Amino acid sequence: MGESECDHGRDDVTEAFDEVIRLMIRHLNDHGGLTFPAITCLGRLYRDGPARLTALAAAVGASQPSTSQLVQRLERQGLVARVRDPQDGRASLIVLSDAGRTLVANRLRERHDRLTELLATLSPEDDASLRLAMQVIRPIVRRLTETARRSEAQAGS
């Protein structure tokens, strides 16, 4: 395969990812009045547990001062709290409150339910094709996600 054929194949993959992202953002994601950085921050805490402000800033892709302001707003809304870091008593960790955990869990369940409704509209052939494609793509996407996390961690160091 020549270089331009490889580039074209990557363009197809990039466009397919863009379409999936648009589906997720426009049709499967109810922001519930929260900003995208707030959703990203809450999702990070839900998936990975308590985090220092620097790690949240890297996850959100924002500066520490703006992430600090975001965390303050989320604290006022009762969605997160600060606790003392058991590894370093001088530092604090940001944790999801019970209300924050419930909010994220409800959003995930609503997104799952909506996607289930959309998938039910597929023909049996398309459903089988999609299931096969997902078996192939899932481990690849996990590797890409891990590569992206490592890159973010190295940039944050």
Steps between C-alpha positions, in 0.01 A plus 500: 500500500640837397531796732201684353285183527600469866420869559161456333429199726589709804271776373216246485572390857522860618168584332335193654621605847371852435157358414495294821599807701221704338251222579613497862502876548190599304269206551611306805631760740268716706730754661239585764620859519860397565790615287710249308798555735271435801371179342857394420611570857209311656547210260870479582425487873227240445725271295833544676417616852643790701754720325724795563414825330800466265371163372152645446647796313680260266183291453291808424772653284496826692732704717520440873340836585199441272466141627513633855210734417311210342549286810379788720181525292448123521556520878234772530262276303574216743643273230859476628689550824860544604662253738849481645737286292600204721836483316578868560317684778586836344310419180135432436312268269180575314233232551148452368227560754207260520300750293779515240522122480122474459501768229770325297343156546161634385657669196678177404181298539301752290767492227502120507120489474495746208771306315307177559194664339705607199662158461155338501429681171778311319426215265617157623782512242619844612475394864716192434753709303521760775549234768783344299661838436481585871677175592785606274509870588455485878855381588646744247309794650613393847862508381447844344344622826793370701746664259311830536503471882874434504557802273290721728683371809838572339386849397379566855833393654 
